[in-house]
CSV table of C-alpha atoms in Angstrom, one decimal:
chain,number,residue,atom,x,y,z
A,55,MET,CA,94.1,85.1,116.3
A,56,ILE,CA,91.9,87.8,114.6
A,57,LYS,CA,90.8,85.3,111.9
A,58,ASN,CA,89.9,82.7,114.7
A,59,LEU,CA,88.0,85.4,116.6
A,60,ARG,CA,86.1,86.4,113.4
A,61,THR,CA,85.3,82.9,112.4
A,62,PHE,CA,84.1,81.9,115.8
A,63,ILE,CA,81.7,84.7,116.2
A,64,LEU,CA,80.3,84.6,112.7
A,65,GLY,CA,80.1,80.7,113.1
A,66,THR,CA,78.3,80.9,116.5
A,67,LEU,CA,75.9,83.4,115.4
A,68,SER,CA,74.9,81.5,112.3
A,69,VAL,CA,74.7,78.0,113.5
A,70,SER,CA,72.8,79.1,116.7
A,71,MET,CA,69.7,80.2,114.7
A,72,ILE,CA,69.0,76.3,114.0
A,73,TYR,CA,68.6,75.2,117.3
A,74,PHE,CA,65.2,74.8,119.3
A,75,TYR,CA,64.3,73.2,122.6
A,76,PHE,CA,60.9,71.6,122.8
A,77,LEU,CA,60.2,70.8,126.4
A,78,SER,CA,56.9,68.8,125.8
A,79,ALA,CA,58.2,66.4,123.5
A,80,ASN,CA,57.4,62.8,124.1
A,81,ALA,CA,55.8,63.5,127.5
A,82,THR,CA,52.1,64.4,126.8
A,83,PRO,CA,49.8,62.9,129.3
A,84,GLN,CA,46.5,61.4,128.3
A,85,LYS,CA,44.7,63.5,131.2
A,86,ASN,CA,45.8,66.5,133.1
A,87,ILE,CA,43.3,68.2,135.6
A,88,LYS,CA,45.4,71.3,136.3
A,89,ILE,CA,44.5,74.2,134.3
A,90,THR,CA,47.1,76.2,132.4
A,91,PRO,CA,47.3,79.7,133.5
A,92,LEU,CA,47.2,83.0,131.5
A,93,LEU,CA,50.6,84.4,131.4
A,94,ASN,CA,51.4,88.0,132.4
A,95,ILE,CA,53.5,88.6,129.5
A,96,ASN,CA,55.1,91.8,130.8
A,97,ASN,CA,55.9,90.3,134.1
A,98,GLN,CA,57.2,87.1,132.6
A,99,GLU,CA,59.6,89.2,130.1
A,100,GLU,CA,61.1,91.4,133.0
A,101,ASN,CA,61.6,88.3,135.2
A,102,ALA,CA,63.2,86.4,132.3
A,103,LEU,CA,65.8,89.2,131.9
A,104,LYS,CA,66.4,89.2,135.5
A,105,TYR,CA,66.9,85.4,136.0
A,106,LEU,CA,69.0,85.1,132.8
A,107,ASN,CA,71.3,87.9,134.0
A,108,LYS,CA,71.5,86.2,137.5
A,109,LEU,CA,72.9,83.1,135.6
A,110,ARG,CA,75.2,85.1,133.2
A,111,GLN,CA,76.8,87.2,136.2
A,112,GLY,CA,76.9,83.9,138.2
A,113,ALA,CA,79.1,82.3,135.4
A,114,GLY,CA,81.2,85.6,135.3
A,115,LEU,CA,79.8,87.3,132.3
A,116,VAL,CA,78.4,91.0,131.8
A,117,PRO,CA,74.4,91.2,132.0
A,118,PHE,CA,72.4,91.8,129.2
A,119,SER,CA,70.8,95.0,128.6
A,120,SER,CA,67.2,95.1,127.0
A,121,GLN,CA,67.4,96.5,123.5
A,122,LYS,CA,64.0,97.7,122.0
A,123,GLN,CA,64.8,96.8,118.3
A,124,LEU,CA,65.9,93.3,119.3
A,125,LYS,CA,62.7,93.1,121.4
A,126,LEU,CA,60.7,93.9,118.3
A,127,ALA,CA,62.3,91.4,116.3
A,128,SER,CA,61.7,88.7,119.0
A,129,LYS,CA,58.1,89.9,119.4
A,130,ASN,CA,57.5,89.5,115.6
A,131,HIS,CA,59.0,86.0,115.7
A,132,ALA,CA,56.9,85.1,118.7
A,133,ASN,CA,53.6,86.2,116.9
A,134,TYR,CA,54.6,84.4,113.8
A,135,LEU,CA,55.1,81.0,115.8
A,136,ILE,CA,51.8,81.3,117.7
A,137,LYS,CA,49.8,82.5,114.7
A,138,ASN,CA,51.0,79.5,112.5
A,139,HIS,CA,51.1,76.9,115.4
A,140,THR,CA,54.8,76.1,114.6
A,141,ILE,CA,58.1,76.1,116.4
A,142,GLY,CA,61.8,76.9,115.6
A,143,HIS,CA,63.8,79.6,114.1
A,144,TYR,CA,62.8,79.8,110.4
A,145,GLU,CA,59.8,81.8,108.8
A,146,ASN,CA,57.9,81.0,105.6
A,147,SER,CA,57.4,83.9,103.4
A,148,LYS,CA,54.1,82.5,102.4
A,149,LYS,CA,52.8,82.3,105.9
A,150,ALA,CA,51.1,85.0,107.9
A,151,HIS,CA,53.1,87.6,110.1
A,152,PHE,CA,56.3,86.8,108.1
A,153,THR,CA,58.9,89.3,108.8
A,154,GLY,CA,62.3,87.7,107.7
A,155,LYS,CA,63.5,83.9,107.1
A,156,PHE,CA,66.2,84.3,109.6
A,157,ALA,CA,66.8,86.0,112.8
A,158,SER,CA,69.4,88.4,111.2
A,159,HIS,CA,66.7,89.2,108.5
A,160,ARG,CA,64.1,90.1,111.2
A,161,ALA,CA,66.6,92.2,113.4
A,162,LEU,CA,67.6,94.4,110.4
A,163,LYS,CA,63.9,95.0,109.5
A,164,THR,CA,63.5,96.6,113.0
A,165,GLY,CA,66.3,99.0,112.2
A,166,TYR,CA,69.0,97.1,114.3
A,167,ASN,CA,72.3,97.6,112.4
A,168,THR,CA,74.2,94.5,112.4
A,169,PRO,CA,72.9,91.0,111.1
A,170,LEU,CA,75.2,89.1,113.7
A,171,ILE,CA,72.4,87.7,116.0
A,172,ILE,CA,72.2,84.8,118.2
A,173,GLU,CA,68.6,83.3,118.7
A,174,ASN,CA,67.3,81.2,121.1
A,175,VAL,CA,63.6,79.7,121.0
A,176,SER,CA,61.7,77.5,123.2
A,177,SER,CA,58.1,76.3,122.9
A,178,HIS,CA,55.3,74.9,125.1
A,179,ASN,CA,56.8,76.3,128.3
A,180,GLN,CA,54.6,77.6,131.0
A,181,ASN,CA,56.9,80.3,132.3
A,182,TYR,CA,60.3,82.1,131.8
A,183,LYS,CA,62.0,80.1,134.4
A,184,GLU,CA,61.0,76.6,132.6
A,185,SER,CA,61.9,78.2,129.3
A,186,ILE,CA,65.5,79.4,130.4
A,187,ASP,CA,66.2,76.2,132.3
A,188,GLY,CA,65.4,74.0,129.6
A,189,LEU,CA,67.6,76.1,127.2
A,190,MET,CA,70.4,76.0,129.6
A,191,ALA,CA,70.2,72.2,129.8
A,192,ALA,CA,70.3,72.2,126.1
A,193,ILE,CA,74.0,72.6,125.6
A,194,TYR,CA,74.1,74.5,122.2
A,195,HIS,CA,71.4,76.8,123.5
A,196,ARG,CA,73.4,77.3,126.7
A,197,PHE,CA,76.5,78.6,124.9
A,198,ALA,CA,74.3,81.1,123.0
A,199,PHE,CA,73.2,82.5,126.6
A,200,LEU,CA,76.6,82.4,127.6
A,201,ASP,CA,78.1,84.1,124.7
A,202,PHE,CA,81.3,86.1,125.7
A,203,GLN,CA,80.6,88.9,123.2
A,204,GLY,CA,76.9,89.5,123.6
A,205,ASP,CA,75.5,92.4,126.0
A,206,GLU,CA,72.0,93.2,124.7
A,207,ILE,CA,69.0,91.4,124.1
A,208,GLY,CA,65.3,91.3,123.1
A,209,ILE,CA,63.0,88.9,124.9
A,210,ALA,CA,59.4,88.4,123.7
A,211,ILE,CA,56.9,85.8,125.0
A,212,LYS,CA,53.6,84.9,123.3
A,213,GLN,CA,50.9,82.7,124.6
A,214,ASN,CA,47.7,81.3,122.5
A,215,PRO,CA,44.9,82.8,124.5
A,216,TYR,CA,42.7,79.9,123.0
A,217,ASN,CA,45.3,77.0,123.7
A,218,LYS,CA,47.2,78.2,126.8
A,219,GLN,CA,49.6,75.6,126.5
A,220,GLU,CA,50.9,76.9,123.3
A,221,THR,CA,53.8,79.5,123.9
A,222,ALA,CA,56.7,80.9,122.4
A,223,PHE,CA,59.8,82.3,124.3
A,224,VAL,CA,62.1,84.1,121.8
A,225,TYR,CA,65.4,85.6,122.6
A,226,ASN,CA,67.6,87.7,120.4
A,227,ILE,CA,71.2,88.4,121.4
A,228,SER,CA,73.9,90.7,120.0
A,229,SER,CA,76.3,93.4,120.9
A,230,ASN,CA,76.0,97.0,121.4
A,231,ALA,CA,79.6,97.8,120.0
A,232,LEU,CA,78.7,95.5,116.9
A,233,ASN,CA,75.6,97.4,116.4
A,234,ASN,CA,77.4,100.8,116.5
A,235,LEU,CA,80.1,99.4,114.2
A,236,TYR,CA,77.7,98.3,111.5
A,237,LYS,CA,75.7,101.6,111.8
A,238,ASN,CA,78.8,103.9,111.2
A,239,LYS,CA,80.6,101.9,108.8
A,240,LYS,CA,79.3,98.9,106.7
A,241,ASN,CA,82.7,98.0,105.4
A,242,HIS,CA,84.8,97.6,108.7
A,243,SER,CA,88.2,96.3,108.9
A,244,LYS,CA,89.1,93.1,111.0
A,245,MET,CA,90.8,95.3,113.6
A,246,ALA,CA,87.6,97.1,114.2
A,247,LEU,CA,85.5,93.8,114.3
A,248,THR,CA,88.0,92.4,116.7
A,249,LYS,CA,87.9,95.6,118.8
A,250,ALA,CA,84.0,95.3,119.0
A,251,LEU,CA,84.1,91.6,119.8
A,252,ASP,CA,86.6,92.1,122.6
A,253,ILE,CA,84.7,95.1,124.2
A,254,HIS,CA,84.2,93.2,127.3
A,255,LYS,CA,87.4,91.3,127.3
A,256,GLU,CA,88.5,92.6,131.0
A,257,GLU,CA,84.9,92.3,132.4
A,258,ASN,CA,84.1,88.9,131.3
A,259,LYS,CA,85.9,86.0,133.0
A,260,LYS,CA,88.6,84.2,131.2
A,261,ILE,CA,87.2,81.0,132.2
A,262,ILE,CA,83.5,80.3,132.7
A,263,THR,CA,81.8,77.1,133.9
A,264,TYR,CA,78.2,76.0,134.0
A,265,PRO,CA,76.9,75.1,136.4
A,266,PHE,CA,79.1,77.6,138.0
A,267,ASN,CA,80.9,77.1,141.4
A,268,ASN,CA,78.4,76.8,144.3
A,269,GLN,CA,75.4,77.2,142.0
A,270,LYS,CA,72.0,75.8,143.6
A,271,ASP,CA,68.8,74.8,142.1
A,272,VAL,CA,70.3,73.1,139.1
A,273,PRO,CA,68.1,70.7,137.2
A,274,PRO,CA,69.2,67.5,137.4
A,275,VAL,CA,68.2,66.3,134.0
A,276,PHE,CA,68.6,66.7,130.2
A,277,PHE,CA,66.2,65.3,127.7
A,278,ASN,CA,66.8,66.4,124.1
A,279,GLU,CA,67.6,69.2,121.7
A,280,PHE,CA,67.8,69.8,118.0
A,281,PRO,CA,70.2,69.0,116.8
A,282,ASP,CA,70.6,66.4,119.7
A,283,PRO,CA,74.2,66.2,121.2
A,284,LEU,CA,73.0,62.6,122.6
A,285,PRO,CA,70.8,61.3,119.8
A,286,GLU,CA,70.4,57.8,121.3
A,287,TYR,CA,69.2,59.0,124.6
A,288,ASP,CA,66.0,60.5,125.5
A,289,VAL,CA,67.0,61.2,129.2
A,290,SER,CA,70.4,61.7,130.7
A,291,GLY,CA,72.2,63.9,133.4
A,292,PHE,CA,72.4,67.7,133.1
A,293,PRO,CA,75.5,68.6,131.0
A,294,ILE,CA,78.5,70.4,132.6
A,295,SER,CA,80.6,72.6,130.5
A,296,ILE,CA,83.7,74.9,130.5
A,297,SER,CA,84.4,77.5,128.0
A,298,PHE,CA,87.5,79.6,127.4
A,299,ASN,CA,87.5,83.4,126.4
A,300,GLN,CA,89.1,83.5,122.9
A,301,ALA,CA,90.4,87.2,123.7
A,302,HIS,CA,92.9,85.5,126.1
A,303,PHE,CA,93.8,82.0,124.7
A,304,ASN,CA,94.5,80.6,121.5
A,305,HIS,CA,95.3,76.9,122.3
A,306,ILE,CA,94.0,74.5,124.6
A,307,LYS,CA,95.0,70.7,124.7
A,308,PHE,CA,92.4,68.7,126.7
A,309,ILE,CA,93.7,66.4,129.3
A,310,SER,CA,90.5,65.2,131.6
A,311,PHE,CA,87.3,66.2,132.6
A,312,GLN,CA,85.7,64.3,135.8
A,313,LEU,CA,82.4,64.4,137.8
A,314,PHE,CA,82.3,63.2,141.3
A,315,ASP,CA,79.3,62.6,143.7
A,316,SER,CA,78.7,64.0,147.1
A,317,ASN,CA,81.1,61.4,148.6
A,318,LYS,CA,83.8,62.3,146.1
A,319,ASN,CA,83.3,59.2,144.1
A,320,LEU,CA,83.9,59.2,140.5
A,321,ILE,CA,81.1,59.0,138.2
A,322,THR,CA,82.2,56.8,135.5
A,323,ASN,CA,79.3,56.6,133.1
A,324,THR,CA,80.0,59.8,131.2
A,325,ARG,CA,80.5,61.1,127.8
A,326,ILE,CA,82.9,64.2,127.0
A,327,HIS,CA,82.2,66.1,123.9
A,328,THR,CA,84.9,68.4,122.3
A,329,HIS,CA,84.9,70.2,118.8
A,330,LYS,CA,86.6,66.8,117.6
A,331,ASN,CA,83.9,64.4,118.4
A,332,ASP,CA,80.7,66.5,118.8
A,333,PRO,CA,78.3,64.6,116.5
A,334,ASN,CA,76.8,67.9,115.2
A,335,LYS,CA,80.0,69.8,114.8
A,336,ARG,CA,78.6,72.8,116.8
A,337,LEU,CA,81.2,73.0,119.4
A,338,ASN,CA,84.2,75.1,118.9
A,339,LYS,CA,87.7,74.3,120.4
A,340,PHE,CA,87.5,76.6,123.2
A,341,SER,CA,84.4,74.7,124.7
A,342,PHE,CA,84.1,71.3,126.2
A,343,VAL,CA,81.2,69.4,127.7
A,344,LEU,CA,80.8,66.3,130.1
A,345,PHE,CA,77.5,64.6,129.7
A,346,PRO,CA,76.6,62.4,132.8
A,347,LEU,CA,74.7,59.5,131.1
A,348,ASN,CA,72.6,58.8,134.0
A,349,ARG,CA,70.1,61.4,135.3
A,350,LEU,CA,71.6,63.2,138.3
A,351,GLU,CA,69.9,63.0,141.8
A,352,TRP,CA,67.5,65.6,143.2
A,353,ASN,CA,69.1,67.8,146.0
A,354,HIS,CA,72.6,66.5,145.5
A,355,LYS,CA,76.1,68.1,145.7
A,356,TYR,CA,78.4,67.2,142.8
A,357,HIS,CA,82.2,68.1,142.2
A,358,VAL,CA,83.8,68.9,138.9
A,359,ARG,CA,87.4,68.7,137.9
A,360,PHE,CA,88.7,69.7,134.6
A,361,VAL,CA,92.5,69.7,133.3
A,362,ALA,CA,93.7,71.0,130.3
A,363,LEU,CA,97.1,72.5,128.7
A,364,VAL,CA,96.3,76.0,128.0
A,365,ASN,CA,98.7,78.2,126.1
A,366,GLN,CA,101.3,75.7,127.2
A,367,VAL,CA,100.5,76.0,130.8
A,368,LYS,CA,98.7,73.3,132.7
A,369,ILE,CA,95.4,74.5,134.3
A,370,GLU,CA,93.4,72.4,136.7
A,371,LYS,CA,89.9,73.8,137.6
A,372,GLU,CA,87.7,72.4,140.2
A,373,TRP,CA,84.2,73.6,141.2
A,374,SER,CA,81.0,72.3,142.8
A,375,PHE,CA,77.1,72.6,142.3
A,376,THR,CA,73.9,71.4,143.8
A,377,THR,CA,71.0,70.1,142.1
A,378,LYS,CA,67.6,71.3,142.6
A,379,ASN,CA,65.7,70.7,145.9
A,380,PRO,CA,62.0,70.1,145.3
A,381,SER,CA,59.6,72.4,147.2
A,382,LEU,CA,57.4,69.6,148.0
A,383,PRO,CA,58.0,66.1,149.6
A,384,LEU,CA,59.4,63.9,147.3
A,385,HIS,CA,59.2,60.1,147.0
A,386,LYS,CA,61.6,58.2,144.9
A,387,VAL,CA,59.7,55.1,143.5
A,388,LEU,CA,62.2,52.2,143.5
A,389,ASN,CA,59.4,49.4,144.3
A,390,GLU,CA,56.3,49.8,142.0
A,391,GLU,CA,54.6,46.9,143.9
A,392,GLU,CA,54.8,48.9,147.2
A,393,THR,CA,51.7,50.8,148.4
A,394,ILE,CA,52.5,54.5,149.3
A,395,ASN,CA,50.5,56.6,151.8
A,396,VAL,CA,49.5,59.9,150.8
A,397,HIS,CA,47.7,62.6,152.6
A,398,LEU,CA,44.3,64.3,151.4
A,399,ASN,CA,45.2,67.7,149.9
A,400,GLN,CA,48.9,67.5,150.3
A,401,ALA,CA,50.9,67.5,147.3
A,402,THR,CA,53.6,65.0,146.8
A,403,ILE,CA,56.2,64.5,143.8
A,404,PHE,CA,56.8,61.1,142.8
A,405,TYR,CA,60.2,60.5,141.0
A,406,PHE,CA,60.5,57.4,138.8
A,407,PRO,CA,64.1,56.9,138.1
A,408,PRO,CA,64.9,56.0,134.3
A,409,GLN,CA,65.5,52.3,134.0
A,410,SER,CA,67.1,52.9,130.5
A,411,LYS,CA,68.2,55.7,128.3
A,412,ASN,CA,64.8,56.0,126.7
A,413,ASP,CA,62.5,55.5,129.8
A,414,LEU,CA,60.0,58.5,129.8
A,415,LEU,CA,56.8,59.0,131.8
A,416,LYS,CA,53.8,59.0,129.2
A,417,LYS,CA,50.3,57.9,128.8
A,418,VAL,CA,48.9,58.6,132.2
A,419,GLN,CA,45.7,56.9,133.3
A,420,TYR,CA,44.1,57.7,136.7
A,421,ASN,CA,40.8,58.7,138.1
A,422,SER,CA,39.4,62.2,139.2
A,423,ASN,CA,40.6,61.5,142.9
A,424,PHE,CA,43.8,63.2,141.8
A,425,ASP,CA,45.3,66.5,140.4
A,426,MET,CA,48.3,65.6,138.5
A,427,GLU,CA,50.8,67.6,136.7
A,428,PHE,CA,54.3,66.9,135.2
A,429,VAL,CA,57.3,68.3,137.2
A,430,ASP,CA,59.6,66.6,134.3
A,431,LYS,CA,59.5,63.6,132.0
A,432,ASN,CA,60.5,61.2,135.0
A,433,SER,CA,58.5,63.0,137.9
A,434,ILE,CA,54.9,63.9,138.5
A,435,LYS,CA,53.2,65.9,141.3
A,436,LEU,CA,50.1,64.4,142.7
A,437,THR,CA,47.5,65.9,145.0
A,438,ALA,CA,44.7,63.6,146.4
A,439,LEU,CA,41.4,65.5,146.2
A,440,GLU,CA,38.8,62.8,147.5
A,441,PRO,CA,39.3,60.2,150.0
A,442,SER,CA,39.2,56.5,148.9
A,443,PHE,CA,38.6,53.2,151.0
A,444,PHE,CA,40.7,51.0,148.7
A,445,PRO,CA,44.2,51.6,147.3
A,446,ILE,CA,44.4,53.4,143.9
A,447,GLU,CA,46.8,52.4,141.1
A,448,ILE,CA,48.0,55.0,138.6
A,449,LYS,CA,49.5,53.8,135.4
A,450,ILE,CA,52.0,55.7,133.7
A,451,GLY,CA,53.1,53.9,130.7
A,452,LYS,CA,54.9,50.7,131.8
A,453,HIS,CA,55.3,52.2,135.3
A,454,LYS,CA,52.6,52.2,137.9
A,455,LEU,CA,52.0,53.8,141.3
A,456,LYS,CA,49.8,52.3,144.0
A,457,LEU,CA,48.6,54.9,146.6
A,458,ASN,CA,46.6,54.8,149.7
A,459,ILE,CA,44.9,58.0,150.6
A,460,LYS,CA,44.7,58.9,154.1
A,461,ASN,CA,42.9,61.7,155.9
């Protein structure tokens, strides 16, 4: 048991450092009138911690507390990413603002005692919620945020003032108990390490799911991640996960993992990943993921059922969640020959259901009658700014949208 715990935490902490989520990949428009705002960094960092803790506590985990040395390590890396116009976790010692090749080196340099650091990084996001939602959709990053042992974090956000779309969001995660253990004794016993890892054994739930039961505002979609758990898919549904706390369990035999729509109809086009078939070998034997291979619907309730033999006892767990309800009118574009009426100065979201596993919106062509921005890689928000006596056609890659502007 002790060996498994140690192997898990060290493995998780090391492999997590090679993940990154790049929200803007493959979806760059040719033209976008909307001006990217200058971020209020302090406000964004404070709200990022609050939002992340809301998700952790909803899932049944202790919240993170802000830790100044981890925050400095995150800040140093965010500065490096922006100054060198790069993304990811690694730093090159030959480049400016280098403070350590890996997150563990950067944390130790700030005076943090343990090298056992989990780091999440996202780039080109325009606010904290976009960053965290994207990382939560990226399954390997999600497990970093939902770590059973972590209880402190350093969050840093950096924006290039000359190119405001270039941003870096860095999250360094560890444990206060581990930090104190390494401070007081560098050569610690397995028993001491296990005690530090299990410090929140009774506070954290034995089993956590994500999305958690009755969670609302869940994104309906997953695009990509590095390494990619669905390498042949550019777009699919938001992944559903379940994890078992190793402090309580030592053997899990998987039986079934199912997703149902709001009418309790079984969704069959799914893929299930376990530690045995995960293409990137990142999952451990205590975590399971269901990928809907088709994008989920907006504002739709889903039901999940998981069955396994856990410590020789059959466990059946069921829960529900609801996907995001756009705050604006939403038009699902099913017939691209149809001319759709829009009202002047009223924003509308147009959603193009993917026609294939690689169907993304890109290469947008339109005139100055509209303000346009991407909601995600299959949805755009349009606002008509000027009247037109004739219908206007907008081309979005192979897709098109015919609009009639009404006063």
